[in-house]
Amino acid sequence: MVIDPHILRSLHRSELRKKILFYLHEIYPSSTYLSEIARIVRSDPSNVKGALVGMGNRYNGDSSLVYLGLVEEINHNGFRYYKLTEHGKKVVEFLKTYQSYYSRFM
């Protein structure tokens, strides 16, 4: 599988994006809401929102998980939920093998 270098760069630049992806992979195919993700990954909800959808200067929207197609935002009855996409699932599975490979050299 070939992963877009922009996706890999975005994930390597943010430990929070990776934590969110790995958590959503853990609960796949279920979706969850922002404050639940923040609680599980032990981060502030505003930082999680930035990683998911971008927010001002701190979180570039072009590097957000939703923009990259790794996570989808679902609006249901006035609430927003987040779910790993099929592409996101493949990227996480790639990252798991990739990390175990590169950890041998560190």
PDB file of C-alpha atoms in Angstrom:
ATOM      1  CA  MET A   1       0.000   0.000   0.000  1.00  0.00           C
ATOM      2  CA  VAL A   2       1.264   3.467  -0.901  1.00  0.00           C
ATOM      3  CA  ILE A   3       0.420   6.283   1.520  1.00  0.00           C
ATOM      4  CA  ASP A   4       0.306   9.910   0.390  1.00  0.00           C
ATOM      5  CA  PRO A   5       3.454  11.613   1.765  1.00  0.00           C
ATOM      6  CA  HIS A   6       1.322  14.568   2.912  1.00  0.00           C
ATOM      7  CA  ILE A   7      -0.633  12.182   5.175  1.00  0.00           C
ATOM      8  CA  LEU A   8       2.532  10.669   6.641  1.00  0.00           C
ATOM      9  CA  ARG A   9       4.053  14.108   7.222  1.00  0.00           C
ATOM     10  CA  SER A  10       0.888  15.316   8.919  1.00  0.00           C
ATOM     11  CA  LEU A  11       0.827  12.301  11.237  1.00  0.00           C
ATOM     12  CA  HIS A  12       4.540  12.467  12.048  1.00  0.00           C
ATOM     13  CA  ARG A  13       4.193  16.130  12.980  1.00  0.00           C
ATOM     14  CA  SER A  14       1.421  15.507  15.499  1.00  0.00           C
ATOM     15  CA  GLU A  15       1.406  12.837  18.179  1.00  0.00           C
ATOM     16  CA  LEU A  16      -2.181  13.871  18.961  1.00  0.00           C
ATOM     17  CA  ARG A  17      -3.386  13.093  15.412  1.00  0.00           C
ATOM     18  CA  LYS A  18      -1.831   9.632  15.726  1.00  0.00           C
ATOM     19  CA  LYS A  19      -3.412   9.012  19.140  1.00  0.00           C
ATOM     20  CA  ILE A  20      -6.829  10.000  17.795  1.00  0.00           C
ATOM     21  CA  LEU A  21      -6.450   7.752  14.756  1.00  0.00           C
ATOM     22  CA  PHE A  22      -5.333   4.794  16.860  1.00  0.00           C
ATOM     23  CA  TYR A  23      -8.242   5.277  19.270  1.00  0.00           C
ATOM     24  CA  LEU A  24     -10.785   5.495  16.431  1.00  0.00           C
ATOM     25  CA  HIS A  25      -9.210   2.352  14.945  1.00  0.00           C
ATOM     26  CA  GLU A  26      -9.693   0.644  18.305  1.00  0.00           C
ATOM     27  CA  ILE A  27     -13.451   1.345  18.313  1.00  0.00           C
ATOM     28  CA  TYR A  28     -13.967   0.939  14.538  1.00  0.00           C
ATOM     29  CA  PRO A  29     -16.626   0.806  13.032  1.00  0.00           C
ATOM     30  CA  SER A  30     -18.247   2.788  15.860  1.00  0.00           C
ATOM     31  CA  SER A  31     -18.225   6.563  15.969  1.00  0.00           C
ATOM     32  CA  THR A  32     -17.823   8.799  18.999  1.00  0.00           C
ATOM     33  CA  TYR A  33     -18.000  12.446  19.973  1.00  0.00           C
ATOM     34  CA  LEU A  34     -15.246  15.001  20.503  1.00  0.00           C
ATOM     35  CA  SER A  35     -15.205  15.152  24.308  1.00  0.00           C
ATOM     36  CA  GLU A  36     -15.037  11.348  24.528  1.00  0.00           C
ATOM     37  CA  ILE A  37     -12.014  11.327  22.203  1.00  0.00           C
ATOM     38  CA  ALA A  38     -10.395  14.111  24.268  1.00  0.00           C
ATOM     39  CA  ARG A  39     -10.914  12.163  27.491  1.00  0.00           C
ATOM     40  CA  ILE A  40      -9.466   8.936  26.078  1.00  0.00           C
ATOM     41  CA  VAL A  41      -6.391  10.536  24.473  1.00  0.00           C
ATOM     42  CA  ARG A  42      -5.955  12.827  27.508  1.00  0.00           C
ATOM     43  CA  SER A  43      -5.979  16.095  25.660  1.00  0.00           C
ATOM     44  CA  ASP A  44      -7.948  19.312  25.719  1.00  0.00           C
ATOM     45  CA  PRO A  45     -11.118  19.211  23.538  1.00  0.00           C
ATOM     46  CA  SER A  46      -9.981  22.302  21.607  1.00  0.00           C
ATOM     47  CA  ASN A  47      -6.716  20.544  20.662  1.00  0.00           C
ATOM     48  CA  VAL A  48      -8.639  17.438  19.604  1.00  0.00           C
ATOM     49  CA  LYS A  49     -10.977  19.568  17.499  1.00  0.00           C
ATOM     50  CA  GLY A  50      -7.954  21.186  15.855  1.00  0.00           C
ATOM     51  CA  ALA A  51      -6.440  17.804  15.030  1.00  0.00           C
ATOM     52  CA  LEU A  52      -9.766  16.555  13.647  1.00  0.00           C
ATOM     53  CA  VAL A  53     -10.951  19.536  11.588  1.00  0.00           C
ATOM     54  CA  GLY A  54      -8.302  22.259  11.877  1.00  0.00           C
ATOM     55  CA  MET A  55      -8.523  25.440  13.878  1.00  0.00           C
ATOM     56  CA  GLY A  56      -6.806  28.751  13.254  1.00  0.00           C
ATOM     57  CA  ASN A  57      -3.033  28.990  13.085  1.00  0.00           C
ATOM     58  CA  ARG A  58      -2.238  26.189  15.531  1.00  0.00           C
ATOM     59  CA  TYR A  59      -3.931  23.469  13.515  1.00  0.00           C
ATOM     60  CA  ASN A  60      -3.702  23.717   9.764  1.00  0.00           C
ATOM     61  CA  GLY A  61      -6.970  22.590   8.169  1.00  0.00           C
ATOM     62  CA  ASP A  62      -5.063  20.994   5.266  1.00  0.00           C
ATOM     63  CA  SER A  63      -3.422  18.616   7.739  1.00  0.00           C
ATOM     64  CA  SER A  64      -6.571  17.799   9.707  1.00  0.00           C
ATOM     65  CA  LEU A  65      -7.751  14.207   9.906  1.00  0.00           C
ATOM     66  CA  VAL A  66     -11.102  15.028   8.295  1.00  0.00           C
ATOM     67  CA  TYR A  67      -9.519  16.997   5.434  1.00  0.00           C
ATOM     68  CA  LEU A  68      -7.067  14.156   4.763  1.00  0.00           C
ATOM     69  CA  GLY A  69      -9.991  11.711   4.491  1.00  0.00           C
ATOM     70  CA  LEU A  70      -8.873   9.596   7.454  1.00  0.00           C
ATOM     71  CA  VAL A  71     -11.829  10.498   9.681  1.00  0.00           C
ATOM     72  CA  GLU A  72     -15.367  11.415   8.760  1.00  0.00           C
ATOM     73  CA  GLU A  73     -17.519  13.893  10.636  1.00  0.00           C
ATOM     74  CA  ILE A  74     -21.119  12.760  11.029  1.00  0.00           C
ATOM     75  CA  ASN A  75     -23.833  15.262  11.927  1.00  0.00           C
ATOM     76  CA  HIS A  76     -26.796  13.547  13.541  1.00  0.00           C
ATOM     77  CA  ASN A  77     -29.648  15.317  15.386  1.00  0.00           C
ATOM     78  CA  GLY A  78     -27.501  18.385  15.994  1.00  0.00           C
ATOM     79  CA  PHE A  79     -24.546  16.396  17.350  1.00  0.00           C
ATOM     80  CA  ARG A  80     -21.194  15.742  15.690  1.00  0.00           C
ATOM     81  CA  TYR A  81     -19.606  12.331  15.771  1.00  0.00           C
ATOM     82  CA  TYR A  82     -16.276  11.178  14.377  1.00  0.00           C
ATOM     83  CA  LYS A  83     -15.536   7.851  12.761  1.00  0.00           C
ATOM     84  CA  LEU A  84     -12.503   6.334  11.072  1.00  0.00           C
ATOM     85  CA  THR A  85     -12.925   6.004   7.300  1.00  0.00           C
ATOM     86  CA  GLU A  86     -11.917   2.875   5.370  1.00  0.00           C
ATOM     87  CA  HIS A  87      -8.879   4.790   4.123  1.00  0.00           C
ATOM     88  CA  GLY A  88      -8.062   5.818   7.708  1.00  0.00           C
ATOM     89  CA  LYS A  89      -8.280   2.184   8.786  1.00  0.00           C
ATOM     90  CA  LYS A  90      -5.766   1.177   6.105  1.00  0.00           C
ATOM     91  CA  VAL A  91      -3.426   4.013   7.092  1.00  0.00           C
ATOM     92  CA  VAL A  92      -3.474   2.940  10.773  1.00  0.00           C
ATOM     93  CA  GLU A  93      -2.764  -0.665   9.813  1.00  0.00           C
ATOM     94  CA  PHE A  94       0.139   0.543   7.658  1.00  0.00           C
ATOM     95  CA  LEU A  95       1.447   2.730  10.514  1.00  0.00           C
ATOM     96  CA  LYS A  96       1.415  -0.212  12.911  1.00  0.00           C
ATOM     97  CA  THR A  97       3.661  -2.285  10.617  1.00  0.00           C
ATOM     98  CA  TYR A  98       5.736   0.778   9.713  1.00  0.00           C
ATOM     99  CA  GLN A  99       6.378   1.656  13.370  1.00  0.00           C
ATOM    100  CA  SER A 100       7.361  -1.865  14.324  1.00  0.00           C
ATOM    101  CA  TYR A 101       9.776  -1.952  11.372  1.00  0.00           C
ATOM    102  CA  TYR A 102      11.436   1.386  12.183  1.00  0.00           C
ATOM    103  CA  SER A 103      11.560   0.777  15.940  1.00  0.00           C
ATOM    104  CA  ARG A 104      14.258  -1.829  15.253  1.00  0.00           C
ATOM    105  CA  PHE A 105      16.607   1.007  14.271  1.00  0.00           C
ATOM    106  CA  MET A 106      15.961   3.249  17.260  1.00  0.00           C
TER     107      MET A 106
END
